[in-house]
Short mmCIF file of C-alpha atoms in Angstrom, two decimals:
data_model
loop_
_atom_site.label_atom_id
_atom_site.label_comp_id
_atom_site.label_asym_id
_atom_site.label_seq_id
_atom_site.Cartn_x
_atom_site.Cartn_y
_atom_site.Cartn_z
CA UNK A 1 150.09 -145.99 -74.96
CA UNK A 2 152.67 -148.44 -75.12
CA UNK A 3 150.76 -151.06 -72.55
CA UNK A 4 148.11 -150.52 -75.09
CA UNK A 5 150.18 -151.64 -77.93
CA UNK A 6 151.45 -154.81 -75.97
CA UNK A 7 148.18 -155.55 -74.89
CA UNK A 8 147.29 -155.19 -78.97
CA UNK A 9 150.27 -157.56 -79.74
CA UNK A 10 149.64 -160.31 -77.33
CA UNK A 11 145.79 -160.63 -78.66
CA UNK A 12 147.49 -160.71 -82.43
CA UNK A 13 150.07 -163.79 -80.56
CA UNK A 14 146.77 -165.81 -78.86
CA UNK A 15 144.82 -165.03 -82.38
CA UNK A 16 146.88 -165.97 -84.98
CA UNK A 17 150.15 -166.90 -83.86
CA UNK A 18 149.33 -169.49 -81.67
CA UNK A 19 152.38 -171.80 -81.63
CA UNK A 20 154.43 -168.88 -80.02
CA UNK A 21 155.89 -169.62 -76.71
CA UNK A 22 158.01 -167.48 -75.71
CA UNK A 23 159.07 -163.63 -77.09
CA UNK A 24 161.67 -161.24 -75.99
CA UNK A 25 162.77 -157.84 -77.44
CA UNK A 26 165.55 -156.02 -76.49
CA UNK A 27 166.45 -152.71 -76.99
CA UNK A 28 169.77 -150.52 -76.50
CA UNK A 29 170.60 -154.15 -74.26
CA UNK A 30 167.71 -153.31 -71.92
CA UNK A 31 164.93 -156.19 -72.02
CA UNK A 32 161.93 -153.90 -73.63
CA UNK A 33 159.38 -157.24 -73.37
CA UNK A 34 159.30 -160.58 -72.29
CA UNK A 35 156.65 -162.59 -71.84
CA UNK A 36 155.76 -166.71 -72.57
CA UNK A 37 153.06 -168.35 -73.87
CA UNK A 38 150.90 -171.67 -74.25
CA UNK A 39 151.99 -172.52 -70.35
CA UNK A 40 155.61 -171.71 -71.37
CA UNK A 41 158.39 -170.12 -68.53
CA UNK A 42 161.35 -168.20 -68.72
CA UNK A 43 163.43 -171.55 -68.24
CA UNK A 44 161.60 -173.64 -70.50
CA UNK A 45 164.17 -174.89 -73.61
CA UNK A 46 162.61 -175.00 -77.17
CA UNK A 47 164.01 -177.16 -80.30
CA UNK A 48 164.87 -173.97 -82.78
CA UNK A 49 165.13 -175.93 -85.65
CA UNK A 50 167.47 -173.83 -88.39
CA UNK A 51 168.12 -171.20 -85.68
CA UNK A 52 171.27 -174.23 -85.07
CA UNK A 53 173.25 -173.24 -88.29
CA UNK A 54 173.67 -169.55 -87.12
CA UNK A 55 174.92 -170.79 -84.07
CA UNK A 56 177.19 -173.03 -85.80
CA UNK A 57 178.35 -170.27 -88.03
CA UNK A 58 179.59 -168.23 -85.48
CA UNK A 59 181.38 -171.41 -83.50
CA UNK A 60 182.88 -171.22 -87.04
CA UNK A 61 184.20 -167.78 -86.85
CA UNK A 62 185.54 -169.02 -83.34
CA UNK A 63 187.70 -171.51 -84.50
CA UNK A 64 188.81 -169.16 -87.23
CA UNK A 65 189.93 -166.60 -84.41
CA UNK A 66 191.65 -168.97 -82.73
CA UNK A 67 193.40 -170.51 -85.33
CA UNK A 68 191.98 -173.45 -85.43
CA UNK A 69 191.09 -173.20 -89.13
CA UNK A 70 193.18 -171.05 -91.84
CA UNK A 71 190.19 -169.28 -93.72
CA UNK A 72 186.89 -170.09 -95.46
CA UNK A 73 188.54 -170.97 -98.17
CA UNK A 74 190.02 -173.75 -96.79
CA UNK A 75 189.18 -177.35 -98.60
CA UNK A 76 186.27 -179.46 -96.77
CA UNK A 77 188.90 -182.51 -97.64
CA UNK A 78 191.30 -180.78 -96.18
CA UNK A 79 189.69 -182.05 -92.29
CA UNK A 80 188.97 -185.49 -93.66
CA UNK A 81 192.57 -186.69 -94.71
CA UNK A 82 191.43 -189.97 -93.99
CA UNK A 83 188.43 -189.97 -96.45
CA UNK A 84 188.47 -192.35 -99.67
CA UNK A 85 187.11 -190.25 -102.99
CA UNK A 86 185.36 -192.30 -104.90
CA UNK A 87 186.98 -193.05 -108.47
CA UNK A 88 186.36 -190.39 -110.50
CA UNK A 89 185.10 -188.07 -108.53
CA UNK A 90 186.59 -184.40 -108.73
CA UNK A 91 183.96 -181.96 -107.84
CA UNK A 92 184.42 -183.02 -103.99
CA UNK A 93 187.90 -182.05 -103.80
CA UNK A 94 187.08 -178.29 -104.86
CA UNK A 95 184.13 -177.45 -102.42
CA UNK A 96 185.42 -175.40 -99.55
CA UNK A 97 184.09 -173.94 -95.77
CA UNK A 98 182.50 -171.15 -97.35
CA UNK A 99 180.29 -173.14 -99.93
CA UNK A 100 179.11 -175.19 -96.88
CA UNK A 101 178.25 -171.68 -94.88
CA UNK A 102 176.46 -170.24 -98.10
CA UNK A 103 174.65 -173.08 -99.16
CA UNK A 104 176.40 -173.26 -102.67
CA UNK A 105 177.75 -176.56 -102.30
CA UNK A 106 176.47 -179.30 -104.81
CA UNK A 107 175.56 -182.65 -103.85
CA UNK A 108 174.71 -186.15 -105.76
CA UNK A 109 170.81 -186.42 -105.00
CA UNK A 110 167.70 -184.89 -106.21
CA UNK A 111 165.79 -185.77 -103.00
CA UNK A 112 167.19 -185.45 -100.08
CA UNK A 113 167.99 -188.93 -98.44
CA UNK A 114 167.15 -188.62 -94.82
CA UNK A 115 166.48 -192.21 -93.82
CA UNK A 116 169.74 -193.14 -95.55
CA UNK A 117 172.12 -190.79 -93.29
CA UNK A 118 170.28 -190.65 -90.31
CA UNK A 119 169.89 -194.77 -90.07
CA UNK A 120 173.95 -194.40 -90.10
CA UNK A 121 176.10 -193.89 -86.99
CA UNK A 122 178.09 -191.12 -88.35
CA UNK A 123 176.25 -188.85 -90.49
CA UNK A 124 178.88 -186.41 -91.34
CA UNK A 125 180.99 -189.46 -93.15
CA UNK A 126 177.28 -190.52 -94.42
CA UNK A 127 176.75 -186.80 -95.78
CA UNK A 128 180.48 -186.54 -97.10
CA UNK A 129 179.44 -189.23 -99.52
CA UNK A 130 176.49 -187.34 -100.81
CA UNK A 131 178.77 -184.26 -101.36
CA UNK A 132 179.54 -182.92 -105.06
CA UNK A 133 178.72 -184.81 -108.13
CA UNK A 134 178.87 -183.28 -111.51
CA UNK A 135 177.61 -179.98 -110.88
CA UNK A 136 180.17 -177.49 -109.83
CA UNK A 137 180.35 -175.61 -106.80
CA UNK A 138 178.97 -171.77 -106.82
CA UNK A 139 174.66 -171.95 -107.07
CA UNK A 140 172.85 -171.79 -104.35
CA UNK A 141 170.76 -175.02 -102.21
CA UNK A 142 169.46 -174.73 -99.29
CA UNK A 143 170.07 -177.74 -97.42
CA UNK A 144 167.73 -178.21 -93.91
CA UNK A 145 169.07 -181.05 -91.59
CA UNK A 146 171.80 -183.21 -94.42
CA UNK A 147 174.62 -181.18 -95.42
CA UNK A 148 175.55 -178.78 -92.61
CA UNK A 149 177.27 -181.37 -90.58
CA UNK A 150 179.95 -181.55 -92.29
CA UNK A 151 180.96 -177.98 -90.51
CA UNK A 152 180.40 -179.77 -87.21
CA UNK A 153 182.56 -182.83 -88.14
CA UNK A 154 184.91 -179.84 -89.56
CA UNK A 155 184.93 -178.38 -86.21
CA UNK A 156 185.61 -181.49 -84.58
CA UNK A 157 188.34 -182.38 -86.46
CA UNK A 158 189.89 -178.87 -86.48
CA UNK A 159 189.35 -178.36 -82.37
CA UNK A 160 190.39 -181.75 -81.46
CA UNK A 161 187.54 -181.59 -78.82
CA UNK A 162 183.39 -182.61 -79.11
CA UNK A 163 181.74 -179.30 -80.68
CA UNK A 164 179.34 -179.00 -77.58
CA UNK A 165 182.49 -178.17 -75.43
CA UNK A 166 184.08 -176.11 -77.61
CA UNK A 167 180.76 -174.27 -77.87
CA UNK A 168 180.64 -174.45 -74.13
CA UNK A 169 183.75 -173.01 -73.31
CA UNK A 170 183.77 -170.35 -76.18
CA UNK A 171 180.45 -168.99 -76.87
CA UNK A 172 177.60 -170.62 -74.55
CA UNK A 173 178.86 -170.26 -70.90
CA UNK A 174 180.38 -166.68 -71.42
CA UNK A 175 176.69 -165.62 -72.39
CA UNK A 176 175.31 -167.79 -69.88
CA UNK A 177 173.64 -169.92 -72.21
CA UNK A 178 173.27 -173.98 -70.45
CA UNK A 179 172.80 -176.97 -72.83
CA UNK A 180 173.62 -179.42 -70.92
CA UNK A 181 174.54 -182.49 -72.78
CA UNK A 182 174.41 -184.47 -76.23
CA UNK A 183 170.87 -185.78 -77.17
CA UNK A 184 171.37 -189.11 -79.00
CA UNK A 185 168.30 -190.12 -81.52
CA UNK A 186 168.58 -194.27 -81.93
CA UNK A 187 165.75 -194.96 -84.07
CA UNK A 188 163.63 -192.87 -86.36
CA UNK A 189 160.74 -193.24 -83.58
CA UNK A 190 162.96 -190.86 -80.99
CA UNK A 191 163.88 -188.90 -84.15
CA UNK A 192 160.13 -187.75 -84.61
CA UNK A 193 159.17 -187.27 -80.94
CA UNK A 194 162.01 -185.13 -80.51
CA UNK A 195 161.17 -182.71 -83.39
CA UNK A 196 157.31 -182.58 -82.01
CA UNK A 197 158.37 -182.31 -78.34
CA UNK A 198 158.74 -178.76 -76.70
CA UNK A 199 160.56 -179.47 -73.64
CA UNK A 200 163.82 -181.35 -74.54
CA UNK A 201 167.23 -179.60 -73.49
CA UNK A 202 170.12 -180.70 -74.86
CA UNK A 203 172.05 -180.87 -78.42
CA UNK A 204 171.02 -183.72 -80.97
CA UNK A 205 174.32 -185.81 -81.99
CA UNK A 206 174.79 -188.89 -84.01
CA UNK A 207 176.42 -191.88 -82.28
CA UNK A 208 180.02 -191.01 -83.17
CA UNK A 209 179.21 -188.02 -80.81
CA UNK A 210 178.93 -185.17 -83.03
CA UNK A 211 176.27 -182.85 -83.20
CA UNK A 212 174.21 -181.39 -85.40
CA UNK A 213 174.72 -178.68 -87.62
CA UNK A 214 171.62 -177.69 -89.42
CA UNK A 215 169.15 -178.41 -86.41
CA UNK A 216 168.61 -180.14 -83.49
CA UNK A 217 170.18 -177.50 -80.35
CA UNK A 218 167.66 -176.15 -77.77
CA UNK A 219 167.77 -172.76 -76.27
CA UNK A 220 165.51 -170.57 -73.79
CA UNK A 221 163.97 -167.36 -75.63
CA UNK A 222 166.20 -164.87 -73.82
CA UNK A 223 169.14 -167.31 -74.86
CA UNK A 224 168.28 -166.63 -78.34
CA UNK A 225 168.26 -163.06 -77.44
CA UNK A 226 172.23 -163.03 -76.14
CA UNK A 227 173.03 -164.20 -79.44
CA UNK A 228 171.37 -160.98 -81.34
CA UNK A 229 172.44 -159.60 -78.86
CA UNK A 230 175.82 -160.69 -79.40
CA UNK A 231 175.74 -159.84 -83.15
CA UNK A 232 174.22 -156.80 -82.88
CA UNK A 233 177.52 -155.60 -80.31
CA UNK A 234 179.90 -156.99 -83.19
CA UNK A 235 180.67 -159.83 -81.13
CA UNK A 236 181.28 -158.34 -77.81
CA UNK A 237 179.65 -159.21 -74.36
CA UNK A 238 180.19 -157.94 -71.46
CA UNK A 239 183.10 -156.22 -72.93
CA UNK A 240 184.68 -159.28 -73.81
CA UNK A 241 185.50 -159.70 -78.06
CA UNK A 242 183.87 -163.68 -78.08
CA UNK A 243 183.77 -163.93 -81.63
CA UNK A 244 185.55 -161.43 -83.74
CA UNK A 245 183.46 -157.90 -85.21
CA UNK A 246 184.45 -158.83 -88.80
CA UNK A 247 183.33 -162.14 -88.43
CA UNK A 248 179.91 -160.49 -87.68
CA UNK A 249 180.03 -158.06 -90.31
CA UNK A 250 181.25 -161.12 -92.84
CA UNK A 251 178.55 -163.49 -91.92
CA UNK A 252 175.99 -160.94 -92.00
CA UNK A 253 176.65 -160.39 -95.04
CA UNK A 254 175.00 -160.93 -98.60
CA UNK A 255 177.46 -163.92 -100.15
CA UNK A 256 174.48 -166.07 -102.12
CA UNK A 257 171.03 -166.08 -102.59
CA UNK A 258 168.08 -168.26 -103.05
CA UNK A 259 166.70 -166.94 -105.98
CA UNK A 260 163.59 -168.92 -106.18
CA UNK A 261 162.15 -166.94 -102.93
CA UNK A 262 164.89 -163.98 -103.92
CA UNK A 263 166.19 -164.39 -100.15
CA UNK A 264 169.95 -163.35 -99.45
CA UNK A 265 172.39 -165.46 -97.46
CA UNK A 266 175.48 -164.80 -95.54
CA UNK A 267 177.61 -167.25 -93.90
CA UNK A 268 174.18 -169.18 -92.54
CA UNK A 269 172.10 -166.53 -91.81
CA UNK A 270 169.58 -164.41 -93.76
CA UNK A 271 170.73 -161.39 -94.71
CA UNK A 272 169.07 -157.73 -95.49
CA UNK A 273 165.68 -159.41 -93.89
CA UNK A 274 163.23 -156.21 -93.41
CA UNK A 275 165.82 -153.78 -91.62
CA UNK A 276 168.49 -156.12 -90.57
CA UNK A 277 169.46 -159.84 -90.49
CA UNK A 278 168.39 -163.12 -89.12
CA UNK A 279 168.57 -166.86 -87.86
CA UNK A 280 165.44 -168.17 -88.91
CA UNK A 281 164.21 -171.90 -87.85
CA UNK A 282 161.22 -174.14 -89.27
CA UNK A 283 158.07 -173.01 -87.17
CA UNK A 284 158.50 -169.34 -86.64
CA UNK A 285 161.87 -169.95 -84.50
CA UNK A 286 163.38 -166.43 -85.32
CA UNK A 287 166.73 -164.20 -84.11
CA UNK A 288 166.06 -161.14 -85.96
CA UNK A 289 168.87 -158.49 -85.51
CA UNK A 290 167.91 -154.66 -86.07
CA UNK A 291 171.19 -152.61 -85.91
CA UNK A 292 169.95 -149.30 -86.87
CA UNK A 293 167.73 -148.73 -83.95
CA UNK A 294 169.36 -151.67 -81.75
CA UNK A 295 166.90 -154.01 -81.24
CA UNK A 296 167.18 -157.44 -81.22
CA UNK A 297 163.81 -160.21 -81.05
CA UNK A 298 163.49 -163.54 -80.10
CA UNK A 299 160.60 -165.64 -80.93
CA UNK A 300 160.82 -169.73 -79.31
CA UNK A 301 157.84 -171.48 -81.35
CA UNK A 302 155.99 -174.76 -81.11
CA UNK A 303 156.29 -177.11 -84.27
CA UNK A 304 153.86 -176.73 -86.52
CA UNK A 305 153.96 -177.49 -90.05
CA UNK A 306 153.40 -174.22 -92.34
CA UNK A 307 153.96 -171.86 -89.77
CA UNK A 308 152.83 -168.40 -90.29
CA UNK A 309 155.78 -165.48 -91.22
CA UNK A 310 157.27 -164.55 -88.27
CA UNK A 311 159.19 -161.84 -89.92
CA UNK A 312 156.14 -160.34 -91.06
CA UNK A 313 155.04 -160.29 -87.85
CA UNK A 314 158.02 -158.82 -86.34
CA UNK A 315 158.10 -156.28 -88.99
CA UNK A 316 154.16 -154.89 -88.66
CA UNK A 317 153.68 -155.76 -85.47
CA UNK A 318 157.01 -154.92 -82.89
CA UNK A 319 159.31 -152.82 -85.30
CA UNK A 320 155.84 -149.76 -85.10
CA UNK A 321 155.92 -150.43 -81.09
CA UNK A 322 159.98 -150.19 -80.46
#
């Protein structure tokens, strides 16, 4: 019965999920189903897109652990000592971590100015001068790629160290997750080719060497998995606390919400999402968490513009088989 399901789900995959390229689902940490895709391996890396600000989140709750930064509360300005606010400018200096980690942060533009920040050579000092205007702090935006960086540059000023080895040392190589290196984007050419090709492995960066916070890291499927993994055992691995349980429970959380789609947000992830939570990236690139009945699913997707719902899919089509 159950090959007959899989067998079920794998035509529904080549049918009408066709960007998918690699799936796992575990289950009470035993790997229920792996399998890959499109000419996809086990070792193949994939670009997962929004998938990076859950990862960032908890490299976040590191730091806090550690010591490294008080609280959420504490003032974004606070890292930047060194930063000149513009003349009357006021909103800036009352927008902490947490309205960068629930996407309730204001900032001075109506469309969002890629070319401007990413034609710069530090784009969290390039994003720090798009932050507040006259709007106060408190309703939710979702911000994609500009605006999350400031928690790396936060990260990197807090840790004294690059974010990649921090994340290295702290959360990737006790999971035994490899990204190997910084991937630096010179022009708006390599910017494009990287988002469209499926094979890069690394961590996108700017050119002051600090990497991206709201896309831009590659990861293997089952990679993806360890971190729901991860989450769903409150932080532990291999009996070792990595990031702290009520940092879990606190991201995970409901703190904001997008009411236009009525979607709930934690601490950069999406909260109460079918029967659990989730890191959820542009194409379909998914970490849904399930704790009730411990399961956690990975989904590594192609690009492709107006990708179908990958929770939906998860939901009909794995929840009924695990």
């Amino acid at each position: 019965m159950f090959e007959e399901k899989i067998r079920g789900l794998e035509q529904k995959i080549n049918c009408e999920y066709g960007n998918i390229a690699g799936m796992v689902v575990l289950k009470n940490n035993e790997t229920l189903y792996e399998n890959y895709f499109n000419g996809y391996t086990p070792t193949d890396t994939f670009h997962v897109f929004s998938v990076t600000k859950s990862i960032v989140s908890i490299l976040i709750g590191i730091a806090i652990d550690k010591g490294y930064i008080k609280n959420v509360d504490q003032k974004v300005l606070d890292f930047f000592p060194d930063y000149t606010i513009k003349k009357g400018e006021k909103t800036i200096q009352t927008i902490t971590i947490k309205h960068l980690l629930t996407m309730t942060a204001p900032y001075k533009f109506r469309w969002t100015p890629y070319a401007k920040v990413f034609s710069s050579k530090d784009w969290v000092k390039a994003t720090l001068d798009l932050l507040g205007g006259k709007k106060p702090a408190g309703e939710f935006r979702y911000m994609e790629e500009i605006g999350p960086d400031i928690l790396t540059g936060i990260l990197t000023r807090a840790t004294g160290r690059p974010v990649l080895d921090f994340a290295q040392e702290f959360l990737f190589s006790p999971l035994g997750i490899t990204v190997p290196s910084n991937i630096i984007l010179y022009t708006s050419k390599l910017h494009v080719a990287f988002v469209k090709k499926n094979n890069a492995s690394g961590w996108v960066a700017d050119e002051s060497g600090t990497n991206t916070a709201g896309w831009g890291l590659t990861l293997t499927a089952m990679d993806m998995a360890k971190i729901g993994q991860l989450y769903l055992k409150e932080g532990k691995w291999n009996g070792r606390q990595i990031v702290s349980s009520a940092w879990v429970r606190e991201s995970t959380t409901e703190h904001s919400r997008w009411k236009k789609e009525d979607l709930p947000y934690g601490y950069l992830w999406w909260t109460k999402i079918v029967n659990g939570y989730a890191a959820m990236g542009n194409s379909g690139n998914v970490i849904y968490v399930n704790p009730s009945k411990k399961v956690v699913v990975s989904v590594a997707a192609l690009f492709q513009p107006a990708a179908k719902d990958i929770i939906e899919f998860i939901n009909k089509e794995i929840e009924t088989i695990v």
